[in-house]
PDB file of C-alpha atoms in Angstrom:
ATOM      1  CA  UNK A  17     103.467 163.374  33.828  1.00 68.00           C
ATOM      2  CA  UNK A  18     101.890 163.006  37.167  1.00 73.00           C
ATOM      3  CA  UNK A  19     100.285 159.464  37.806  1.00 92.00           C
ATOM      4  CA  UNK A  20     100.166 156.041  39.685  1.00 95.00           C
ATOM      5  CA  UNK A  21     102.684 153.294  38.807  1.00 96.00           C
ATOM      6  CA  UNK A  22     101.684 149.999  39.627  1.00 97.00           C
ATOM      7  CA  UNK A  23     104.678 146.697  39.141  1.00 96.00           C
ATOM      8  CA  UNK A  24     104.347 144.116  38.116  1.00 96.00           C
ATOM      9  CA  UNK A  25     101.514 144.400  35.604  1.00 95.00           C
ATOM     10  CA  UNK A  26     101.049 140.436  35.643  1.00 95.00           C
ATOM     11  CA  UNK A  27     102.960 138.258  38.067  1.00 94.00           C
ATOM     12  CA  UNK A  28     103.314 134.518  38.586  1.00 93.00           C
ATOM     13  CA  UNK A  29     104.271 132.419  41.726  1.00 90.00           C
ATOM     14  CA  UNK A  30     103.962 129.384  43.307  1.00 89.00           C
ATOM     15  CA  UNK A  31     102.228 128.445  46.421  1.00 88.00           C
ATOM     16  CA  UNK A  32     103.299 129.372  49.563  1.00 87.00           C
ATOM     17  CA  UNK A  33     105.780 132.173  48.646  1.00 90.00           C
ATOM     18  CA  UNK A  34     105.270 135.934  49.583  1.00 93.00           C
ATOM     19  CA  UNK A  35     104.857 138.069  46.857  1.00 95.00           C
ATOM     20  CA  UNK A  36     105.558 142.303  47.005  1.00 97.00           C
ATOM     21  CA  UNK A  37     103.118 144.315  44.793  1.00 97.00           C
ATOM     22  CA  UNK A  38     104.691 147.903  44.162  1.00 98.00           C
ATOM     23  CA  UNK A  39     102.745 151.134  44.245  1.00 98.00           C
ATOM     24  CA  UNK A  40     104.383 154.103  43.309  1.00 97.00           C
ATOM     25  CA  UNK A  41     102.630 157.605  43.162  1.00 97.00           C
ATOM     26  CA  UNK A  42     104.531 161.211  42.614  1.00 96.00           C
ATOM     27  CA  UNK A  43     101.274 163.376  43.291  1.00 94.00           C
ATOM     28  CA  UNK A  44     102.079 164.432  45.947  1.00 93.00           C
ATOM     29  CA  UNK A  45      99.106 162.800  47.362  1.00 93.00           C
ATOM     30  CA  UNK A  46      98.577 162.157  51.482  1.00 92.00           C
ATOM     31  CA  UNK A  47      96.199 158.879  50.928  1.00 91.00           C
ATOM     32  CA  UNK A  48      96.773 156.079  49.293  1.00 93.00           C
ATOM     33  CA  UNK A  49      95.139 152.953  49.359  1.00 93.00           C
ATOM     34  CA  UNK A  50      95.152 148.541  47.895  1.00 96.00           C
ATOM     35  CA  UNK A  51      91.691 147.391  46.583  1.00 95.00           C
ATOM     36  CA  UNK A  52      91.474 143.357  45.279  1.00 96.00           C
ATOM     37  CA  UNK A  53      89.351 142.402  42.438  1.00 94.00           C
ATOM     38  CA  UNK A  54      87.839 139.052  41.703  1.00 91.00           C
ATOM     39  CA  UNK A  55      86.694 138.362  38.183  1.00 83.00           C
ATOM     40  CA  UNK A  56      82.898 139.961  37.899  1.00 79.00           C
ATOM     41  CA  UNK A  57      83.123 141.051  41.476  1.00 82.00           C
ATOM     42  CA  UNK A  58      83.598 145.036  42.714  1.00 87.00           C
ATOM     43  CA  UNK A  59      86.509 146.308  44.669  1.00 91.00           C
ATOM     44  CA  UNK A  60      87.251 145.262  48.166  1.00 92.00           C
ATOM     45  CA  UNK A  61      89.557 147.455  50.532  1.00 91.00           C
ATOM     46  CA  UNK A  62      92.613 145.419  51.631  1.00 95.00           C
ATOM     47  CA  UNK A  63      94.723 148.760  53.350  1.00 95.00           C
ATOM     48  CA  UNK A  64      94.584 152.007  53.060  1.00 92.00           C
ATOM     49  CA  UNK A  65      97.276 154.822  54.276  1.00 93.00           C
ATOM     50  CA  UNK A  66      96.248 158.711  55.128  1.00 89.00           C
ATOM     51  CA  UNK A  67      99.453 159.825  56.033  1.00 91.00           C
ATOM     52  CA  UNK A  68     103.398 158.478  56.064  1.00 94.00           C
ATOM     53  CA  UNK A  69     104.105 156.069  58.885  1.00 95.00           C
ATOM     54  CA  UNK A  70     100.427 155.286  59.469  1.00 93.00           C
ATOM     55  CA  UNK A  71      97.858 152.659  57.394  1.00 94.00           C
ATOM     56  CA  UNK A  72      94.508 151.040  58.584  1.00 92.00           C
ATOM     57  CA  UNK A  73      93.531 147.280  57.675  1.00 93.00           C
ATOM     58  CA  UNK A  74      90.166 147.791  55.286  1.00 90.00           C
ATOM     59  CA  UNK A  75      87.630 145.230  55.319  1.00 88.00           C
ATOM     60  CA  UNK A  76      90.143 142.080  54.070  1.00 93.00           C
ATOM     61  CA  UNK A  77      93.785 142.559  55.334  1.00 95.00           C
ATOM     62  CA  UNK A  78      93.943 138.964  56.266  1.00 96.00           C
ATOM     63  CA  UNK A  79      97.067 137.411  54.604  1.00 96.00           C
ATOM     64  CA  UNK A  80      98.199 140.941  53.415  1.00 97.00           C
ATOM     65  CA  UNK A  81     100.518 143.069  55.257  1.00 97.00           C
ATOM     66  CA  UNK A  82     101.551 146.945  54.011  1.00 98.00           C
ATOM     67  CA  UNK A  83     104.559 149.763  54.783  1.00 97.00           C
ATOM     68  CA  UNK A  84     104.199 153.456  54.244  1.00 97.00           C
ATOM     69  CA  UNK A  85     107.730 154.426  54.997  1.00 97.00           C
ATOM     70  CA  UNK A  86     107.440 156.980  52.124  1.00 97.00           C
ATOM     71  CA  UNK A  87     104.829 159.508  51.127  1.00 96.00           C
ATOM     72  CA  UNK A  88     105.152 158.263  47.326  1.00 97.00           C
ATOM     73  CA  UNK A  89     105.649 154.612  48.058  1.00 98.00           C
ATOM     74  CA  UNK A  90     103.111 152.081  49.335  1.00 98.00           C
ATOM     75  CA  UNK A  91     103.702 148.645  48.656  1.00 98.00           C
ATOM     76  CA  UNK A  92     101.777 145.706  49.165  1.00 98.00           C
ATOM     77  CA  UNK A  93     102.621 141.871  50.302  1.00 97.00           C
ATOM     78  CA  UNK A  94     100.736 139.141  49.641  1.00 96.00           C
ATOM     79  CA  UNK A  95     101.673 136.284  51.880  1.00 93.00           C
ATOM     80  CA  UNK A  96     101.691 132.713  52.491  1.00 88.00           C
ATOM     81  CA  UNK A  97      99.071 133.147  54.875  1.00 87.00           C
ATOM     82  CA  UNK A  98      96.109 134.500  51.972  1.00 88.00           C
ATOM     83  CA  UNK A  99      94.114 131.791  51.472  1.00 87.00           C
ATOM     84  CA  UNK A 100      93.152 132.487  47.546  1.00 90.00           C
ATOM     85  CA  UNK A 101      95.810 135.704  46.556  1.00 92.00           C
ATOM     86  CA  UNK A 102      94.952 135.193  42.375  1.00 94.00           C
ATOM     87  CA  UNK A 103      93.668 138.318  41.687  1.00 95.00           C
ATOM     88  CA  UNK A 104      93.570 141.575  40.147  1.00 95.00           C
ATOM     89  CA  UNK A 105      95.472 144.088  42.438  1.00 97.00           C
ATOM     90  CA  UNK A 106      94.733 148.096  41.831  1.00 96.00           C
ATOM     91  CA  UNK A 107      96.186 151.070  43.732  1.00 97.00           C
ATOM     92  CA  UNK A 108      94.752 154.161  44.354  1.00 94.00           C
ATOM     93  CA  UNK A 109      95.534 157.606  45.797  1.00 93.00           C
ATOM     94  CA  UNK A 110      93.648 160.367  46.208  1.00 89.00           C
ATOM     95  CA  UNK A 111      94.550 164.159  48.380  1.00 86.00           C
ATOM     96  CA  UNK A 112      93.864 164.669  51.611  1.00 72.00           C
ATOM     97  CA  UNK A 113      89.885 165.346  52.182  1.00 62.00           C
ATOM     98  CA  UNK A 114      87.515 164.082  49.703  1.00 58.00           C
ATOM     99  CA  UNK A 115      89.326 164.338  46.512  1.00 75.00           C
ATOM    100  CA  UNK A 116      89.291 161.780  43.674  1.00 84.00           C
ATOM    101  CA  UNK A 117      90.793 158.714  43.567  1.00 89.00           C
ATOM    102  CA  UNK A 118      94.248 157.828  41.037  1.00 92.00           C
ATOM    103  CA  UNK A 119      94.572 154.579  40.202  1.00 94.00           C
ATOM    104  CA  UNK A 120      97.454 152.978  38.740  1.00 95.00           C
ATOM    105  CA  UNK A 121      97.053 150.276  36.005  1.00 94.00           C
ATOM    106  CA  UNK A 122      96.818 147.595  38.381  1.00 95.00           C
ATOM    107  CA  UNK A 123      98.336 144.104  38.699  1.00 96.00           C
ATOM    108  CA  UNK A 124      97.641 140.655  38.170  1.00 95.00           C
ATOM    109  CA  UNK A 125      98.732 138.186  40.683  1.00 95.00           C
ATOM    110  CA  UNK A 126      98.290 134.546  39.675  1.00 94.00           C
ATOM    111  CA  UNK A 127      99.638 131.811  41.984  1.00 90.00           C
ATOM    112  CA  UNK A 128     100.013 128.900  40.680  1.00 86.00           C
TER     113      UNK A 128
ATOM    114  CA  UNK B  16      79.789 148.982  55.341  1.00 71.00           C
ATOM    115  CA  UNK B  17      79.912 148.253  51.248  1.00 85.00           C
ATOM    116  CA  UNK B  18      77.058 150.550  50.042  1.00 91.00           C
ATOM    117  CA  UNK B  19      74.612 148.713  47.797  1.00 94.00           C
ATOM    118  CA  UNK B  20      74.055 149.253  44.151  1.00 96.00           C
ATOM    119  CA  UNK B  21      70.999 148.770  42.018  1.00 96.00           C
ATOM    120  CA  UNK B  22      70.673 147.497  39.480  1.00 97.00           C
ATOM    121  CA  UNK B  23      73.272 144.446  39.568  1.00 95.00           C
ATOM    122  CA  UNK B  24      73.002 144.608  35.320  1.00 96.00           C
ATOM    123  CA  UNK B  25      71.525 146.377  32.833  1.00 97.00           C
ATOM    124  CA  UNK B  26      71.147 145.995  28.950  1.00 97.00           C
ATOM    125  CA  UNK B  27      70.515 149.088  26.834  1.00 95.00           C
ATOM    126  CA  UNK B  28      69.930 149.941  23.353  1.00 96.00           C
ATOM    127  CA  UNK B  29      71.896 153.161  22.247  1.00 96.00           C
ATOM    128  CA  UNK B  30      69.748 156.374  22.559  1.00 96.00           C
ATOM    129  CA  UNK B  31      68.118 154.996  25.861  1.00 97.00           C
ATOM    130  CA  UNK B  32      68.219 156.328  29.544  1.00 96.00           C
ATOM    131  CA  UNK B  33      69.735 154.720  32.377  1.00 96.00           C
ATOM    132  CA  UNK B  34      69.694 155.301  36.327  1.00 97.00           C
ATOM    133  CA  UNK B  35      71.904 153.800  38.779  1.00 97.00           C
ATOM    134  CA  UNK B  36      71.388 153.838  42.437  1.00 97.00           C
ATOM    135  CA  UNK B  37      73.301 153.310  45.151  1.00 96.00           C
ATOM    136  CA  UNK B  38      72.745 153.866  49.205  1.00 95.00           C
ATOM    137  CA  UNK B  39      74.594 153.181  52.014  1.00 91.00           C
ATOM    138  CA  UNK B  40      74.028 152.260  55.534  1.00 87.00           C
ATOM    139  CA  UNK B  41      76.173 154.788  57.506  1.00 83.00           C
ATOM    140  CA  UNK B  42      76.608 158.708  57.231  1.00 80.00           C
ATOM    141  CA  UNK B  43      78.473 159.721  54.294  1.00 81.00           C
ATOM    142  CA  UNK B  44      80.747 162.410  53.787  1.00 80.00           C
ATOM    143  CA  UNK B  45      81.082 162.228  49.837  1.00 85.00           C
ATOM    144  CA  UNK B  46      80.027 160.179  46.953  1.00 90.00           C
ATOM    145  CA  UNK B  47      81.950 159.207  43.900  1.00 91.00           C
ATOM    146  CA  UNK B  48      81.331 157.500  40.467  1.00 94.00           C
ATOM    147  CA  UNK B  49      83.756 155.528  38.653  1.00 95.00           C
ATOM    148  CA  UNK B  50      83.581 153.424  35.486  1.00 95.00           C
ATOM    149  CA  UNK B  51      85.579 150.556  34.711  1.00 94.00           C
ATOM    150  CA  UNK B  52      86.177 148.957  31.359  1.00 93.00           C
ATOM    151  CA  UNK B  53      87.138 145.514  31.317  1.00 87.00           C
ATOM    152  CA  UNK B  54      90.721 144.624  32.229  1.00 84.00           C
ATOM    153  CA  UNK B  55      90.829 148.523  33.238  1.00 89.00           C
ATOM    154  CA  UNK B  56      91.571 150.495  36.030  1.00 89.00           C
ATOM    155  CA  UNK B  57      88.256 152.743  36.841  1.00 92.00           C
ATOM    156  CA  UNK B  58      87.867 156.406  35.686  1.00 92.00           C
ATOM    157  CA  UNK B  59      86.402 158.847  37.992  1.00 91.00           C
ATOM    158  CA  UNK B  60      83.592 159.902  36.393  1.00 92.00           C
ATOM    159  CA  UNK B  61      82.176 162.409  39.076  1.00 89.00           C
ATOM    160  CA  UNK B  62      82.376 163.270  42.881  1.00 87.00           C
ATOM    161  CA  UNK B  63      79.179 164.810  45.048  1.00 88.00           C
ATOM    162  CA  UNK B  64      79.999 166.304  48.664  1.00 81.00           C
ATOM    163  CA  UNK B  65      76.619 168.073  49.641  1.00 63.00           C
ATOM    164  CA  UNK B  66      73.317 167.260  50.449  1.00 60.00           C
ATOM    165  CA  UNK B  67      71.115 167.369  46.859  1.00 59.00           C
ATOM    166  CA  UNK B  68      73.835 168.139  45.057  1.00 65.00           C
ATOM    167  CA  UNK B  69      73.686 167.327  41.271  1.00 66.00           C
ATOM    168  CA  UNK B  70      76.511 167.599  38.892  1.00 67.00           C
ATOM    169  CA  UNK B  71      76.444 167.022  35.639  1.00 67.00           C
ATOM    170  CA  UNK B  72      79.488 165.555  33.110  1.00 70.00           C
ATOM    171  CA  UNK B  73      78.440 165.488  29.294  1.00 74.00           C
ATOM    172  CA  UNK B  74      75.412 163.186  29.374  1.00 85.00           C
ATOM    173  CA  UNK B  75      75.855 161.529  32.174  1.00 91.00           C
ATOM    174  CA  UNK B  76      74.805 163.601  35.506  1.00 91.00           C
ATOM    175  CA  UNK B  77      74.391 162.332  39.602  1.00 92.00           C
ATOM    176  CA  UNK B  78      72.512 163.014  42.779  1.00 90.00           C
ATOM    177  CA  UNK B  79      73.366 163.193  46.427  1.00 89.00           C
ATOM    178  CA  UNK B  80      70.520 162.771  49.181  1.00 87.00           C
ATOM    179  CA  UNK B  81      72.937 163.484  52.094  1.00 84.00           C
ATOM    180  CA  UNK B  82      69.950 162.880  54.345  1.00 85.00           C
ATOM    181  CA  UNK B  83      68.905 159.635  52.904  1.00 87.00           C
ATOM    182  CA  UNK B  84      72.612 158.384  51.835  1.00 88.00           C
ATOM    183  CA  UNK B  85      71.958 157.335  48.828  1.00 91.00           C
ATOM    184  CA  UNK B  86      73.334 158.496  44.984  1.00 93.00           C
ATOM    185  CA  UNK B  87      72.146 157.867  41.864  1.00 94.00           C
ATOM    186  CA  UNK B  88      73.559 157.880  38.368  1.00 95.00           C
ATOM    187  CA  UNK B  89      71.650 159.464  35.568  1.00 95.00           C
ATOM    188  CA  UNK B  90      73.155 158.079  31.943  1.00 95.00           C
ATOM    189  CA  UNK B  91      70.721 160.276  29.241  1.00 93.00           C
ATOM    190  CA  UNK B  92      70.636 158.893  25.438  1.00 93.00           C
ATOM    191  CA  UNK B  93      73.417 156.250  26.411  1.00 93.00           C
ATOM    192  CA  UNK B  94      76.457 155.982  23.397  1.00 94.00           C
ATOM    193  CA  UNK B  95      78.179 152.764  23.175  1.00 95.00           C
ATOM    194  CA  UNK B  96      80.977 154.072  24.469  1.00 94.00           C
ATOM    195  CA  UNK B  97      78.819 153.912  27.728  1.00 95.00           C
ATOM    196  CA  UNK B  98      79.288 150.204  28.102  1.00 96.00           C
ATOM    197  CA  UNK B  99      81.322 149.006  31.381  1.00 96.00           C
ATOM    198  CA  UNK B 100      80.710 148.631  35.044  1.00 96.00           C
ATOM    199  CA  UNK B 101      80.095 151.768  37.205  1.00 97.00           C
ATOM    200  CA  UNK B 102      81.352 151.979  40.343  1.00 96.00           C
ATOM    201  CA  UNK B 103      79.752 154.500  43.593  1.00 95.00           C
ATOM    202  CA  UNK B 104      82.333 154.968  46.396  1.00 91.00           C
ATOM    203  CA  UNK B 105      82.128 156.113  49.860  1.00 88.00           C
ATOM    204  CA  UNK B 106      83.439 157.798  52.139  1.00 81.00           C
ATOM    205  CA  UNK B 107      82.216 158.121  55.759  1.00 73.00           C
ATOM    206  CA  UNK B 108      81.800 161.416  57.760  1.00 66.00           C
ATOM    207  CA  UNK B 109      84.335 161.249  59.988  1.00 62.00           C
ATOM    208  CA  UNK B 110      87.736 161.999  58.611  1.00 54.00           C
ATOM    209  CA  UNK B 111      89.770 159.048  58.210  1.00 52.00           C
ATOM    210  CA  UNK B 112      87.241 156.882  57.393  1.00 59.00           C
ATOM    211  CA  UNK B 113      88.072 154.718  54.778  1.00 70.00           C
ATOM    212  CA  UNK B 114      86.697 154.693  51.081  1.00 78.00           C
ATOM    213  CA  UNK B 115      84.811 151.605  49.937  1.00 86.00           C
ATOM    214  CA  UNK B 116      83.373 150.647  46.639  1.00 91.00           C
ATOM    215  CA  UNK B 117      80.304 149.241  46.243  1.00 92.00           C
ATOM    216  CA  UNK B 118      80.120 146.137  43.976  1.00 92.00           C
ATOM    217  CA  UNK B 119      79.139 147.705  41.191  1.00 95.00           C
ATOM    218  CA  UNK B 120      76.769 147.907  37.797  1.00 96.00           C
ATOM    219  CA  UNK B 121      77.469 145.922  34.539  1.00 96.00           C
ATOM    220  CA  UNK B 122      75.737 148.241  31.797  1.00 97.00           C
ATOM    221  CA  UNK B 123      75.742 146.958  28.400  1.00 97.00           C
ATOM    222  CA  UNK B 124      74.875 149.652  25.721  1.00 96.00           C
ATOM    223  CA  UNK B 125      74.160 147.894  22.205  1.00 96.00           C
ATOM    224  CA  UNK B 126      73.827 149.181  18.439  1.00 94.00           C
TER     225      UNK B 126
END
């Protein structure tokens, strides 16, 4: 079945250390993009990718940094350098033009 | 850039109506409505790409004013299953543009 993997669903870490959030998508689909969640709140762009080799900061890439090496792969870091990473982590991808958006099951990232 | 949504909550009783609205500041290329059920990812509910389009999905139908950028969500005799927070998204008119949520409506459908 075709879909959006997100790992880990929940993840744990202490202060200070990077963490790598994996996306993994085999629809074939050009875009791909990381949204954060905060409890109550809506989603807020971190990156987004329209094509291999290419990705755009959204509106709060600070302390994040991406790779798009592959079309089905787009994985996300959370580093040392967020400020306040515990939150709830979704992926998303979507075919070129204005198609609908896939997400994957998202994660949970709670530093400790 | 985050289009706004209106209202921020909303409490129904099951067999009532609901609208959602939700505009944005800059030219939009498409709309899209998600719901999300808590501890969920969202579900694409419907998309809207023209000017005054309307589409329809069960009970639960949407309208684009290209013109005015703004979209609004039209829930008719609302089922519990209903309940969650609903989602419009985005996307500008030039390609490339990125796709941005806005921050969404908590509707509560009870017995």
């Amino acid at each position: 079945d075709g879909g959006i993997t997100q790992s880990p669903k929940y993840l744990f870490r202490k202060e200070g250390q990077n963490v790598t959030l994996s996306c993994e998508q085999n629809l074939n689909h050009d875009a791909m993009y990381w949204y954060r969640q905060d409890p109550g709140q809506g989603l807020r762009l971190i990156y987004y990718s329209q094509i291999v080799n290419d990705f755009q900061k959204g509106d709060i890439a600070e302390g994040y940094s991406v790779s798009r090496e592959k079309k089905e792969s787009f994985p996300l870091t959370v580093t040392s350098a967020q400020k306040n990473p515990t939150a709830f982590y979704l992926c998303a991808s979507s075919a070129r033009g204005a198609g609908e958006l896939f997400f994957g099951e998202g994660s949970r990232l709670t530093v400790l | 850039q985050q289009p706004v949504q209106s209202p921020q909550a909303v409490i129904l009783r099951e067999g009532e109506d609901a609208v959602i609205n939700c505009s944005s500041s800059k030219a939009l290329y498409s709309v899209h409505w998600y719901r999300q059920k808590h501890g969920e990812a969202p579900v694409f509910l419907m998309i809207l790409l023209k000017g005054g389009e309307q589409k329809g999905h069960d009970k639960i139908s949407a309208s684009f004013n290209e013109k005015k950028q703004q979209s609004s969500l039209y829930l008719t005799a609302s089922q519990l299953s209903y309940s969650g927070t609903y989602f419009c998204g985005t996307e500008g008119r030039n390609y490339g543009q990125n796709f941005v949520f806005g921050p969404g409506t908590r509707l509560s459908v009870l017995p």
